[in-house]
Each structure stands twice: as structure tokens, then as C-alpha cells.
Amino acid sequence: MDSKQRPIGVDLFAGAGGMSLGFEQAGFDVLAAVELDPIHCATHKYNFPFWSTLCQSVEDATGEEIRKISAIGSQEIDVVFGGSPCQGFSMIGKRAFEDPRNALVFHYLRLVLELQPKYFVFENVPGLTVGKHRQFLLEIIEKFRESGYEVETNYQVLNAANYGVPQHRARLFLLGCRQGLDLPEYPQPQTQPAKSKKSVGIVLNPDLPNTPTVWEAIGDLPEVNFYPELLSRDWVIAEYGKPSNYSKKLRGLDRSADDYSYERLFDSRILTSSIRTKHSTESTLRFQQTEPGETEPISRFHKLDKHGICNTLRAGTASNRGAFTSPRPIHPVNPRCITVREAARLHSYPDWFRFHVTKWHGFRQVGNSVPPLLAKAIATSIIRVLGVVPVKPQTKMHLGDESLLKLNMSQAAQYYGVSAHVIEPRRKPIKDKF
């Protein structure tokens, strides 16, 4: 690997690896990732087999352990990034300030202090900036300051649609650095959605190029209904259509000059993460009759407008919270829900990046993640303030063992030597380590 000149990152609450990938694309080597869910860990390991994944709660992880299990060792860490699970203060969920899940934020802070990176990026829901939750955010900022870190008090909510992602998705980013270093600047918007209703964090500027549309993102993908094999598995050798400039990059046909990720070895003829959904005749008819950009009244599914961008893709809930699947958008042309691969395209994941073979886990992994291009924009700001010239790796990397994508929860838990009930909410009291 070409890692000697690349700055070092650590991903906390890593999920399937959206932020890991964005930081890699900006020029970081994300040598360690920490994730509680063994299904997500297995997917992360498949996509980043050359780095280390620690399958453990941040409550139990230590900075020393993260250094030991990875290639970091005694090296200085340039950035720690991640966002704790956000249901406790999300604006669309239960907004209880006392929610014990919010305690995970303090374990994020503890690990930053133990690892002592030059910079940190804390990502979360916009709901943390309003009402009583804003007080919680100010408390986090104060804890960092008391512990030797400067924090950008003019924190910003950024929308992925301003960074080349064909999806409205607003996220809060808190940026900080060790005292004595320069704070990074927030990335300037790079694109704007052509057909945009007012949305949180969106910046409209006539001088910006348009954000890719839904059709530019998924229009070249093979139509899954033509492939009966996709009723029982998630991949097939298929014929693709003519790519847009956006999909050329995701298919690996055109490497961006500013993409500093390791090229992955994969067969671009294979369509992956595309297991079909069986819809009833009645549902299919209703989907057909729904106008693009409107909501189908029975299912409450939103039908994508091929000329617009996607609404926020939701994750649904994990098994310990009812295994609820969030409504999936209806394809803009065909009367069916979109596939995991189509969701991944709308999230800015390249086609080599794979997800769990089931639709439930696959959509959960996409919906829970930060779009890589949004993460890359933030990571590029950190690269800039580090004064590092990014290095484009020459090494082509193999992906992991495909069996990692097929494990059920029990098998994944056994693989990592953890409890199959590990994603049950922890209610361990926080020790005052600040």
C-alpha cells in the first residue's frame, strides 16, 4: 500500500463505511474503524479489507486498543471522525434530551481525548442545533474546550445536494482541532439542485453547476425486472446503458482527478446489491398511477422525479427496535421500489462498494451513512488545513471475501466473537472522565 505519505484517520460509529470512503477519497488512510453492529462490521471489512475494523461499542473501546488492533501504533493521528446514533435527538424521532443513547456522544469525546488527533469531525442530525438540544451541543463544545481542543463555534448544517450528491440530506458537522493548530474552514458548496424546494442547509447560487439528477444517477443501470436471477440473489452479469458524467465516475469508467482513494479490483459487468422486490399487481398499478415527485397515498412511498433529486433516504430501525423498514422511493420510470444499488448511486457510493445481500440490511446501511461525496468535502478541508498534498495511490486493492456480505446477525456475531444481541441499547452509566 502507498500509505507512507498519507495522513491517518480513525472512524468511530463507522457503519458500512460512508465516511471512511469519503475520507479515503480525500487522501486519508483510515487505518481503524469502530462499529458496534457485526453486520455493518462485516460489510466494512469487505470494502476496506486492508485496514482494521474493531467490532465493539465505543463505550468499551479505548484509544490504546484502537492503536493496537490497527497499523496506527504510536503514530500521530491526523483526524478522528464520526457521528453517534442520532435517534435520541433527531427531529423526526423521539426528541428526549434524557435519552440514554445520547450518552454515546460523551464516549466519542472520551476517545478523541485518548487518541489526541490533530483534528476531529463530529457529524450528526440538524436537530441537535435547535431547542433544548442546542444546549446539549453547547455542552459538548465546552467539554472539548476544557480538554485542550478548539471548536468552530459557527457550526454548520450542510446539505449533501450542495456537494454533488443527488439527494436532499442535511447533516450537522462540528469541526475542532488541538489548541495551537488552525481551525479548518467549512467546504464551500460545489453544486446546486436544479429543481429544489426549500430544504435545510441548501445553498442556491446561479454560478454553481447543477447537482446530478436522479436519472443521471441511476438511468444507466440495468432494469432489474429483466433479470429473474435477481429474485433470489443480489447480483447478475447485466448490460448497462449509456452513463452520465456522474455515473461514469461511480462505474469506475472515469477516475476523478481529485479522487485519492485506492482503486478496487472488480468486474464492472456485474450488477450488485440489486435483489428485486416482489410487488402485488395492485401496488404496481398504484405506483404506475403516481405522478413523479408525488407520494403514493396507500403506501406513502415517494415517487422520484427523474429530473430532480432524491428525498432523504431513511434507514429504518434495527431489530432491537422492531426491524421497521423505512419507506423506499418508487423508481421514476418503472412501477417498483428502487434497489439497494440505486439507493447507493443516489448516495454517491461507487459501484464496487457492496452492501449486505438482503434488502433490509442493505437499505439500512445506505440510509444510516453519510454520503461519501459529502464526507469527502469535509475531509478535503481537513487535508487543506493540514498542509498535505494528497497522494493518488498506484496500488490496486482487492475487495474482501464475499461471504462477509451474506452473514446473518448470529453468524456475524459469532465471526466477531460478540453477542448476537449486541445492538440492544446499552444503559451503562457514564463515568466522569473529563
XYZ file of C-alpha atoms in Angstrom:
434
model
C 0.000 0.000 0.000
C 1.041 3.585 -0.680
C 0.423 4.793 2.853
C 3.651 6.484 3.960
C 2.724 9.974 2.822
C -0.996 9.794 3.563
C -2.461 11.297 6.758
C -4.111 8.933 9.252
C -7.814 8.850 10.126
C -9.973 6.912 12.606
C -13.712 6.341 12.010
C -15.958 5.996 15.072
C -19.558 4.691 14.638
C -18.337 3.602 11.192
C -21.404 1.715 9.901
C -20.815 0.275 6.440
C -18.204 2.960 5.738
C -19.621 6.067 4.027
C -17.366 8.439 5.963
C -14.424 6.033 5.750
C -14.746 6.113 1.962
C -15.156 9.898 1.755
C -12.033 10.466 3.854
C -10.134 7.887 1.781
C -11.211 9.698 -1.408
C -9.844 12.949 0.049
C -6.448 11.324 0.670
C -6.586 9.778 4.177
C -5.684 6.262 5.220
C -8.471 5.336 7.643
C -6.420 2.760 9.496
C -9.055 1.966 12.138
C -12.847 1.902 12.271
C -15.013 1.175 15.315
C -18.545 -0.174 14.856
C -20.938 -1.966 17.220
C -23.150 -3.832 14.707
C -21.430 -7.028 13.465
C -23.386 -6.958 10.172
C -22.008 -3.470 9.451
C -18.529 -4.562 10.575
C -18.535 -7.436 8.089
C -19.585 -5.095 5.261
C -16.926 -2.567 6.285
C -14.298 -5.312 6.299
C -15.375 -6.431 2.805
C -14.956 -2.920 1.370
C -11.813 -1.996 3.362
C -10.053 -5.341 3.932
C -6.616 -3.693 4.125
C -7.499 -1.658 7.242
C -8.718 -2.689 10.709
C -12.308 -2.849 11.935
C -12.972 -3.126 15.678
C -16.392 -4.701 16.322
C -17.149 -3.141 19.675
C -19.180 -0.429 21.335
C -17.388 2.892 21.745
C -18.434 2.591 25.382
C -15.982 -0.269 25.810
C -13.292 0.734 23.288
C -10.147 2.549 24.406
C -7.688 4.678 22.480
C -4.912 2.235 23.351
C -6.923 -0.692 21.957
C -7.669 1.179 18.694
C -3.953 1.827 18.237
C -3.046 -1.799 18.997
C -5.542 -3.510 16.670
C -4.580 -1.304 13.728
C -1.418 -0.220 11.936
C -1.511 3.102 13.819
C 0.616 2.007 16.775
C 2.417 5.043 18.181
C 1.931 7.216 15.069
C 0.237 10.570 15.407
C -3.403 10.571 14.270
C -4.453 13.412 11.987
C -8.236 13.155 12.340
C -10.919 11.277 14.245
C -14.394 11.484 12.727
C -17.862 10.041 13.136
C -21.334 10.610 14.476
C -23.091 8.780 17.277
C -26.539 7.233 16.673
C -28.943 10.114 16.459
C -32.422 8.822 17.300
C -32.295 10.438 20.738
C -32.239 13.992 19.398
C -33.412 13.577 15.817
C -36.132 15.987 14.753
C -38.156 13.142 13.217
C -37.951 10.809 16.201
C -38.346 10.975 19.949
C -36.570 14.178 20.964
C -35.871 13.322 24.582
C -32.814 15.117 25.917
C -32.555 12.472 28.642
C -32.399 9.621 26.105
C -29.587 7.299 27.270
C -28.424 6.847 23.660
C -27.145 10.417 23.773
C -24.502 9.228 26.249
C -22.615 7.840 23.249
C -21.658 11.416 22.357
C -19.579 11.599 25.519
C -17.781 8.370 24.653
C -16.924 9.904 21.291
C -15.419 12.845 23.173
C -13.531 10.486 25.524
C -11.965 8.595 22.606
C -10.924 11.811 20.897
C -9.160 12.843 24.097
C -7.482 9.440 24.441
C -6.347 9.334 20.788
C -5.326 13.022 20.743
C -5.751 13.598 16.980
C -4.822 16.931 15.447
C -8.403 17.346 14.239
C -11.846 15.883 14.849
C -15.112 15.937 12.899
C -18.359 15.275 14.764
C -21.305 14.592 12.447
C -24.943 14.443 13.452
C -28.550 15.399 12.784
C -29.590 19.068 12.349
C -31.977 18.569 15.278
C -29.003 18.956 17.605
C -28.835 22.670 16.730
C -32.360 23.657 17.829
C -34.382 23.959 21.020
C -33.175 22.239 24.154
C -30.823 20.090 22.064
C -28.732 23.135 21.236
C -27.837 23.330 24.919
C -26.567 19.758 24.666
C -24.432 20.753 21.656
C -23.006 23.768 23.520
C -22.157 21.461 26.427
C -20.218 19.168 24.041
C -18.304 22.170 22.676
C -17.475 23.330 26.198
C -16.194 19.858 27.169
C -13.812 19.873 24.191
C -12.555 23.350 25.070
C -11.910 22.388 28.671
C -9.893 19.423 27.357
C -7.494 21.269 25.049
C -9.432 21.450 21.786
C -10.623 24.486 19.871
C -14.034 24.151 18.223
C -15.546 26.153 15.369
C -18.459 27.830 17.168
C -20.060 28.887 13.891
C -21.033 25.256 13.313
C -22.806 24.488 10.074
C -25.524 22.222 8.734
C -24.510 21.095 5.238
C -26.792 19.551 2.626
C -25.335 16.733 0.507
C -27.128 18.182 -2.542
C -24.595 21.055 -2.498
C -21.684 18.613 -2.805
C -22.568 16.638 -5.923
C -24.926 14.137 -4.241
C -28.341 13.779 -5.966
C -30.177 13.736 -2.640
C -31.507 16.226 -0.109
C -29.679 15.201 3.058
C -28.818 17.748 5.747
C -26.224 16.962 8.430
C -24.564 18.936 11.195
C -20.757 18.979 11.203
C -18.755 20.164 14.203
C -15.064 20.781 13.435
C -12.302 21.030 16.025
C -8.533 20.974 16.445
C -5.911 20.722 19.163
C -5.150 24.102 20.719
C -2.390 25.833 18.781
C -3.460 24.495 15.382
C -5.591 26.340 12.808
C -9.271 25.503 12.636
C -10.414 24.131 9.259
C -12.877 26.077 7.134
C -16.194 24.581 6.115
C -16.237 23.475 2.460
C -17.901 25.846 0.008
C -20.909 24.483 -1.932
C -19.874 22.780 -5.152
C -23.248 22.177 -6.847
C -26.884 23.219 -6.520
C -30.033 21.197 -7.247
C -31.764 22.441 -10.408
C -35.293 21.785 -9.115
C -35.145 22.469 -5.407
C -37.857 23.095 -2.890
C -36.651 24.895 0.194
C -34.562 22.406 2.157
C -32.389 22.584 5.280
C -28.817 23.608 4.555
C -29.314 24.122 0.785
C -27.328 26.965 -0.771
C -28.647 28.261 -4.103
C -26.127 30.050 -6.295
C -26.644 30.584 -10.042
C -22.878 30.333 -10.594
C -22.722 26.745 -9.296
C -23.088 23.758 -11.654
C -26.221 21.673 -11.180
C -26.288 18.711 -8.833
C -26.686 15.447 -10.786
C -30.337 14.465 -11.234
C -31.947 11.188 -10.220
C -31.793 9.984 -13.825
C -28.149 10.965 -14.213
C -27.518 8.835 -11.104
C -29.471 5.684 -11.977
C -30.585 5.926 -15.629
C -27.770 3.739 -16.976
C -28.359 0.899 -14.509
C -29.814 -2.317 -15.961
C -33.554 -2.763 -15.334
C -33.746 -5.431 -12.632
C -37.165 -6.729 -13.770
C -35.456 -8.113 -16.884
C -33.338 -10.466 -14.763
C -35.219 -13.312 -12.999
C -31.968 -14.299 -11.231
C -32.373 -11.172 -9.069
C -35.438 -12.659 -7.392
C -33.158 -14.996 -5.437
C -29.750 -13.297 -5.326
C -28.378 -9.759 -5.336
C -26.077 -9.877 -8.413
C -26.141 -10.660 -12.123
C -23.976 -10.037 -15.196
C -26.004 -7.362 -16.957
C -25.973 -4.833 -19.756
C -25.599 -1.207 -18.692
C -26.874 1.845 -20.571
C -25.037 4.987 -21.564
C -23.536 6.612 -18.457
C -23.781 10.247 -17.409
C -20.657 12.052 -16.236
C -21.760 11.262 -12.668
C -22.333 7.541 -13.261
C -19.085 7.217 -15.248
C -17.244 8.008 -12.033
C -19.314 5.582 -9.948
C -18.800 2.818 -12.503
C -15.044 3.392 -12.460
C -15.005 4.411 -16.137
C -13.634 7.858 -15.338
C -11.389 8.462 -12.335
C -11.758 11.992 -10.951
C -8.533 13.974 -10.729
C -9.340 14.711 -7.068
C -10.220 11.122 -6.099
C -7.329 9.869 -3.965
C -8.894 6.536 -2.986
C -7.316 3.157 -3.665
C -8.636 1.726 -6.914
C -10.547 -1.511 -6.252
C -10.324 -4.567 -8.488
C -13.868 -5.524 -9.533
C -15.755 -6.742 -12.608
C -17.741 -3.787 -13.925
C -20.061 -6.073 -15.943
C -21.639 -7.344 -12.733
C -24.639 -5.532 -11.262
C -24.577 -5.973 -7.471
C -26.786 -5.101 -4.473
C -29.848 -5.419 -6.717
C -32.126 -8.142 -5.364
C -35.668 -7.494 -6.590
C -38.763 -6.637 -4.562
C -41.932 -8.596 -5.349
C -44.844 -6.160 -5.593
C -48.505 -7.116 -5.866
C -50.403 -6.277 -9.037
C -52.366 -3.674 -7.048
C -49.192 -1.989 -5.751
C -47.631 -1.971 -9.199
C -50.738 -0.275 -10.623
C -50.763 2.348 -7.848
C -47.037 3.052 -8.378
C -47.708 3.444 -12.107
C -50.502 5.965 -11.491
C -48.457 8.093 -9.089
C -47.015 11.251 -10.601
C -43.225 11.828 -10.296
C -42.432 13.895 -7.219
C -45.699 12.873 -5.520
C -46.440 10.425 -2.692
C -48.417 7.256 -3.390
C -51.392 7.607 -0.997
C -51.685 3.998 0.257
C -48.040 3.018 0.814
C -46.925 6.635 1.417
C -43.927 5.918 -0.846
C -42.462 8.924 -2.653
C -42.065 8.603 -6.426
C -38.775 10.017 -7.644
C -38.712 12.721 -10.294
C -36.067 11.777 -12.861
C -35.301 15.469 -13.457
C -34.992 16.318 -9.753
C -33.039 14.895 -6.842
C -33.945 12.257 -4.275
C -35.615 12.956 -0.947
C -33.636 11.898 2.141
C -33.119 8.130 2.178
C -34.034 6.779 5.613
C -32.555 3.759 7.332
C -35.466 2.240 9.228
C -34.775 0.687 12.609
C -32.571 -2.151 13.812
C -34.012 -5.468 15.033
C -33.994 -4.373 18.681
C -36.344 -1.527 17.741
C -38.812 -3.545 15.720
C -36.930 -4.112 12.447
C -39.009 -1.404 10.804
C -38.147 -0.712 7.163
C -38.416 2.923 6.130
C -40.486 3.689 3.019
C -38.339 3.280 -0.066
C -38.770 5.615 -3.022
C -40.575 4.476 -6.166
C -38.431 4.296 -9.287
C -39.082 7.316 -11.552
C -39.852 5.190 -14.650
C -40.654 1.623 -13.591
C -43.507 0.790 -11.162
C -41.381 -0.634 -8.347
C -39.314 0.451 -5.373
C -35.686 1.279 -6.035
C -32.971 -1.296 -5.352
C -30.135 -1.016 -2.849
C -27.742 -0.252 -5.735
C -29.999 2.550 -6.978
C -30.128 3.943 -3.434
C -26.320 3.673 -3.276
C -25.992 5.626 -6.542
C -28.276 8.333 -5.096
C -25.975 8.370 -2.054
C -22.765 8.724 -4.189
C -21.357 5.233 -3.494
C -19.245 3.774 -6.338
C -20.437 0.508 -7.886
C -17.558 -1.536 -6.444
C -18.851 -0.762 -2.944
C -21.118 -3.575 -1.812
C -23.708 -3.929 0.912
C -25.308 -6.815 2.754
C -27.147 -9.119 0.340
C -30.561 -8.563 1.966
C -32.660 -5.517 1.134
C -33.368 -4.765 4.801
C -29.725 -4.617 5.879
C -28.614 -3.069 2.579
C -31.053 -0.140 2.776
C -30.270 0.270 6.468
C -26.562 0.545 5.637
C -27.128 3.158 2.931
C -29.693 5.165 4.900
C -27.579 5.250 8.063
C -24.475 6.530 6.291
C -23.035 9.902 5.368
C -22.844 10.185 1.551
C -19.189 9.673 0.599
C -19.026 12.858 -1.513
C -20.258 14.950 1.427
C -17.712 13.299 3.739
C -15.033 13.876 1.095
C -15.800 17.632 1.003
C -15.319 17.875 4.788
C -12.205 15.668 4.653
C -10.693 17.859 1.926
C -10.996 20.846 4.269
C -9.011 18.905 6.885
C -6.385 17.900 4.283
C -6.046 21.560 3.315
C -5.505 22.831 6.853
C -3.013 20.012 7.482
C -0.983 21.430 4.596
C -0.831 17.988 2.991
C -0.629 17.457 -0.771
C -2.897 14.431 -1.391
C -1.287 11.387 -2.989
C -3.076 9.281 -5.621
C -2.230 5.639 -4.813
C -0.795 3.441 -7.550
C -1.714 0.185 -5.831
C -4.934 -1.547 -6.918
C -6.621 -3.233 -3.987
C -8.630 -6.440 -3.734
C -12.016 -6.386 -2.026
C -12.761 -8.803 0.816
C -14.401 -12.211 0.933
C -17.974 -12.073 -0.442
C -19.160 -14.417 2.314
C -18.913 -11.426 4.676
C -21.914 -9.895 2.891
C -24.096 -12.971 3.450
C -23.780 -13.398 7.215
C -26.951 -13.124 9.282
C -26.770 -11.433 12.684
C -25.973 -14.648 14.571
C -23.258 -15.628 12.111
C -21.735 -12.138 12.059
C -21.753 -12.005 15.858
C -20.060 -15.407 16.005
C -17.485 -14.271 13.416
C -16.526 -11.318 15.624
C -16.919 -13.164 18.912
C -19.637 -10.862 20.218
C -23.211 -11.359 21.415
C -25.918 -11.601 18.741
C -27.860 -9.125 20.922
C -25.005 -6.628 20.956
C -27.088 -3.895 19.293
C -29.537 -3.789 22.183
C -29.340 -0.289 23.712
C -26.712 -0.134 26.435
C -27.675 1.573 29.676
C -24.264 1.657 31.336
C -23.759 4.822 33.414
C -21.173 7.305 32.144
C -18.119 7.774 34.314
C -16.895 11.349 34.559
C -13.600 11.210 32.617
C -13.417 14.849 31.698
